[in-house]
Structures are given as C-alpha cells and as structure tokens.
Tab-separated table of C-alpha atoms and ligand atoms in Angstrom:
chain	number	residue	atom	x	y	z
A	41	MET	CA	86.803	-20.599	161.264
A	42	ILE	CA	88.595	-18.783	164.065
A	43	ILE	CA	91.296	-16.193	163.430
A	44	ILE	CA	93.341	-14.452	166.096
A	45	SER	CA	94.043	-10.774	165.515
A	46	ASN	CA	96.947	-9.167	167.365
A	47	SER	CA	96.360	-5.556	166.365
A	48	PRO	CA	93.774	-3.186	164.887
A	49	GLU	CA	95.673	-3.398	161.585
A	50	GLU	CA	95.240	-7.156	161.487
A	51	THR	CA	91.532	-6.773	162.191
A	52	VAL	CA	91.241	-4.318	159.275
A	53	GLU	CA	92.981	-6.891	157.081
A	54	ILE	CA	90.546	-9.596	158.163
A	55	GLY	CA	87.704	-7.183	157.379
A	56	ARG	CA	89.154	-6.615	153.919
A	57	HIS	CA	88.874	-10.306	153.198
A	58	ILE	CA	85.291	-10.379	154.394
A	59	GLY	CA	84.573	-7.363	152.177
A	60	ARG	CA	85.566	-9.343	149.092
A	61	HIS	CA	82.634	-11.630	149.813
A	62	LEU	CA	80.225	-8.768	150.590
A	63	ILE	CA	80.639	-7.238	147.137
A	64	LYS	CA	78.611	-10.155	145.787
A	65	GLY	CA	75.666	-8.579	147.659
A	66	LEU	CA	75.876	-10.303	151.018
A	67	ASN	CA	75.567	-9.038	154.557
A	68	VAL	CA	77.715	-9.594	157.614
A	69	PHE	CA	76.246	-9.657	161.107
A	70	ILE	CA	78.861	-8.689	163.694
A	71	CYS	CA	78.557	-9.382	167.419
A	72	GLY	CA	80.890	-8.385	170.213
A	73	GLU	CA	81.160	-6.041	173.172
A	74	LEU	CA	81.903	-2.341	173.050
A	75	GLY	CA	85.490	-1.857	171.896
A	76	ALA	CA	85.810	-5.391	170.554
A	77	GLY	CA	86.684	-4.101	167.088
A	78	LYS	CA	83.471	-4.237	165.071
A	79	THR	CA	83.921	-0.803	163.497
A	80	THR	CA	87.610	-1.531	162.904
A	81	LEU	CA	86.713	-4.695	160.997
A	82	ILE	CA	84.145	-2.791	158.918
A	83	LYS	CA	86.824	-0.267	157.867
A	84	GLY	CA	88.531	-3.180	156.139
A	85	ALA	CA	85.310	-4.534	154.675
A	86	ALA	CA	84.446	-1.087	153.271
A	87	SER	CA	87.802	-0.820	151.541
A	88	ALA	CA	86.693	-3.669	149.271
A	89	PHE	CA	84.049	-1.201	147.978
A	90	GLY	CA	86.615	1.555	147.470
A	91	ILE	CA	85.434	3.406	150.582
A	92	PRO	CA	88.297	5.056	152.502
A	93	GLU	CA	88.802	3.703	156.029
A	94	ARG	CA	88.450	7.173	157.533
A	95	ASP	CA	84.880	7.412	156.187
A	96	ILE	CA	83.809	4.533	158.432
A	97	THR	CA	83.252	5.920	161.902
A	98	SER	CA	81.389	5.056	165.078
A	99	ALA	CA	79.472	8.352	164.950
A	100	THR	CA	77.131	8.503	167.914
A	101	TYR	CA	73.923	9.292	166.063
A	102	THR	CA	74.481	7.600	162.735
A	103	LEU	CA	72.458	4.424	162.673
A	104	ILE	CA	72.775	3.761	158.968
A	105	ALA	CA	75.449	5.117	156.671
A	106	GLY	CA	74.932	4.277	153.003
A	107	TYR	CA	77.652	4.411	150.356
A	108	GLU	CA	77.145	4.370	146.604
A	109	SER	CA	79.029	1.705	144.831
A	110	GLN	CA	78.283	-0.876	142.149
A	111	THR	CA	76.834	-2.887	145.015
A	112	PRO	CA	75.388	-0.348	147.503
A	113	PHE	CA	77.074	-0.709	150.895
A	114	TYR	CA	75.442	0.049	154.251
A	115	HIS	CA	77.190	0.364	157.585
A	116	ILE	CA	74.556	-0.173	160.274
A	117	ASP	CA	75.167	0.337	163.995
A	118	LEU	CA	72.352	-0.918	166.224
A	119	TYR	CA	74.008	0.240	169.461
A	120	ARG	CA	71.358	2.861	170.162
A	121	LEU	CA	68.343	0.881	169.028
A	122	ASP	CA	66.890	-1.222	171.788
A	123	ASP	CA	63.850	-2.944	170.394
A	124	ILE	CA	62.929	-4.528	167.121
A	125	LYS	CA	60.257	-1.899	166.432
A	126	SER	CA	62.767	0.960	166.474
A	127	ILE	CA	65.162	-1.120	164.386
A	128	GLU	CA	62.433	-1.652	161.826
A	129	GLU	CA	61.370	2.009	161.870
A	130	ALA	CA	64.942	3.090	161.284
A	131	GLY	CA	64.790	1.211	157.979
A	132	VAL	CA	67.373	-1.400	158.843
A	133	PHE	CA	65.513	-4.192	157.085
A	134	ASP	CA	65.424	-2.154	153.857
A	135	CYS	CA	69.223	-2.310	153.753
A	136	ILE	CA	69.490	-6.067	154.056
A	137	GLY	CA	69.069	-8.417	151.109
A	138	ASN	CA	68.259	-7.905	147.412
A	139	GLY	CA	71.796	-7.570	146.202
A	140	LYS	CA	72.752	-4.924	148.740
A	141	ALA	CA	75.747	-5.313	150.970
A	142	ALA	CA	75.500	-4.508	154.669
A	143	ALA	CA	77.778	-4.717	157.684
A	144	ILE	CA	75.823	-4.644	160.937
A	145	GLU	CA	77.221	-3.947	164.403
A	146	TRP	CA	75.390	-5.266	167.483
A	147	ALA	CA	73.729	-7.884	165.305
A	148	GLU	CA	72.764	-9.741	168.523
A	149	LYS	CA	69.731	-7.455	168.460
A	150	LEU	CA	68.484	-9.052	165.251
A	151	ALA	CA	68.551	-12.578	166.621
A	152	GLY	CA	65.290	-14.278	165.712
A	153	TYR	CA	64.371	-11.551	163.216
A	154	ALA	CA	67.040	-11.752	160.525
A	155	ASP	CA	69.989	-13.914	159.638
A	156	GLY	CA	73.377	-12.850	158.397
A	157	ASP	CA	74.919	-14.452	155.349
A	158	ILE	CA	78.233	-14.123	157.142
A	159	ARG	CA	78.419	-14.007	160.937
A	160	VAL	CA	81.338	-12.628	162.908
A	161	ASP	CA	81.817	-12.742	166.639
A	162	ILE	CA	84.683	-10.769	168.134
A	163	ALA	CA	85.835	-11.558	171.678
A	164	TYR	CA	88.557	-9.956	173.774
A	165	GLY	CA	91.793	-11.836	174.288
A	166	ASN	CA	94.835	-10.660	176.232
A	167	ASN	CA	96.064	-7.114	175.570
A	168	ASP	CA	95.332	-6.225	171.943
A	169	ARG	CA	94.393	-9.725	171.001
A	170	ARG	CA	90.970	-10.475	169.594
A	171	ILE	CA	89.454	-13.850	168.880
A	172	ILE	CA	87.452	-13.531	165.681
A	173	LYS	CA	85.012	-16.272	164.807
A	174	ILE	CA	83.738	-16.269	161.249
A	175	GLU	CA	80.827	-18.336	159.940
A	176	GLY	CA	79.431	-18.395	156.420
A	177	ILE	CA	82.710	-18.255	154.523
A	178	ASP	CA	84.233	-21.519	153.507
A	179	GLU	CA	87.807	-21.913	154.662
A	180	LYS	CA	88.840	-22.758	151.106
A	181	ASP	CA	87.458	-19.382	149.954
A	182	TRP	CA	89.560	-17.561	152.510
A	183	ASP	CA	92.676	-16.693	150.573
A	184	TYR	CA	94.155	-15.058	153.609
A	185	SER	CA	97.466	-16.362	154.768
A	186	PRO	CA	98.339	-14.678	158.022
A	187	ALA	CA	101.891	-13.443	158.242
A	188	TRP	CA	102.182	-14.198	161.942
B	161	ADP	N1	93.283	-6.627	167.638
B	161	ADP	C1	92.471	-5.554	167.636
B	161	ADP	N2	91.446	-5.480	166.758
B	161	ADP	C2	90.599	-4.426	166.742
B	161	ADP	N3	90.694	-3.366	167.578
B	161	ADP	C3	91.696	-3.382	168.475
B	161	ADP	C4	92.613	-4.468	168.546
B	161	ADP	N4	93.507	-4.213	169.538
B	161	ADP	C5	93.147	-3.037	170.054
B	161	ADP	N5	92.067	-2.510	169.421
B	161	ADP	C6	91.426	-1.226	169.761
B	161	ADP	O1	90.119	-1.520	170.201
B	161	ADP	C7	89.226	-0.508	169.764
B	161	ADP	C8	88.136	-1.114	168.907
B	161	ADP	O2	87.199	-0.128	168.634
B	161	ADP	P1	85.972	-0.301	167.646
B	161	ADP	O3	86.419	-0.951	166.387
B	161	ADP	O4	85.322	1.024	167.547
B	161	ADP	O5	85.083	-1.341	168.488
B	161	ADP	P2	83.509	-1.595	168.446
B	161	ADP	O6	82.992	-1.070	167.144
B	161	ADP	O7	83.392	-3.100	168.564
B	161	ADP	O8	82.923	-0.920	169.644
B	161	ADP	C9	90.047	0.522	168.987
B	161	ADP	O9	90.411	1.539	169.859
B	161	ADP	C10	91.259	-0.289	168.567
B	161	ADP	O10	92.402	0.492	168.388
B	162	MG	MG1	81.480	0.275	166.711
C-alpha cells in the first residue's frame, strides 16, 4: 500500500494508524533518508500507546527509548550504529519480538538479520510531500480514509 503524505501532520496521522497495529505486540521497521519523516511517523505510532508526541525525539545519543505501557513500546534509532555487532551489543534484539512493540529507524541496517512485521519506506516527493510505502498491513485493515 502506498500513501502520499502532504505534511508532517499527515505523517503523524499515518503513524497513528500503524500504532493501532503495534499495540498487538508487533514491530515496524522504517527505512528512509535523513529528514524523510521516520521520527515524525513514530510520534503518531506512539500516541496509540498513550505516549505524548513531544516525548518522541530524535535525541542524538538515545539509541533505545523504552516506554511502559500494557504492551511495552520501544523507539529504536540505529542512525549511530554502523555494524551488526554494535546493534546487538546495544540490546536492540532484546526489544524485538515476544509481545513487545518496537518502531525502528534506519531499519536498513537490520537487513538479513531481522524482519519487521510491518515495513515502512519513506521517500521524498516534491516540497513537503512524502511517498510512504507500507507492507505488512492489509489494506482492508487500514481504516484510514484520507481527507485529501
Ligand atoms: N510530509 C511530511 N512528513 C514528515 N515530515 C515532513 C513532511 N514534510 C516536511 N517534513 C519535515 O521533515 C522533517 C522530518 O524529520 P524527522 O521525522 O526527524 O525525519 P527522520 O527521522 O526520517 O530523519 C521534519 O522537519 C518535518 O517537519
Ligand atoms: Mg529520526
């Protein structure tokens, strides 16, 4: 499924819909260049767990931010981890699977080592437009009717 976002607010909204699936204990692997909107999307996903958007940040040195919730939620940013050994040592694999929910930025780095239940790829379009490709959610389970 491909959804076009025209603003950060729309990307948050798309993230919110993905979050509704994550609360079942799934993970989302997010790919896309710097500034594509990965963190923005995760703000929406986190809101499904009752986490305020402002709590989700792209803090430079935070690799894993965990949030208590009925289903524990982890925001993982692999930007600063360059090889699979450092990813493993950081404890990333402990946050994936077993009924936990995780949203992972720079998931390209896990290719061949782990698979996402839901996979999102965000590409730049013109101006504020983003082309958001979503795999792992059936279109019929996407109760999102865009207003544009
Ligand atoms: N349609 C859009 N979706 C998401 N972000 C957008 C969009 N249009 C512009 N932006 C801007 O792009 C930037 C995305 O930043 P961020 O979510 O931190 O990206 P990433 O985590 O992929 O590096 C923000 O400054 C945001 O305001
Ligand atoms: Mg980010």
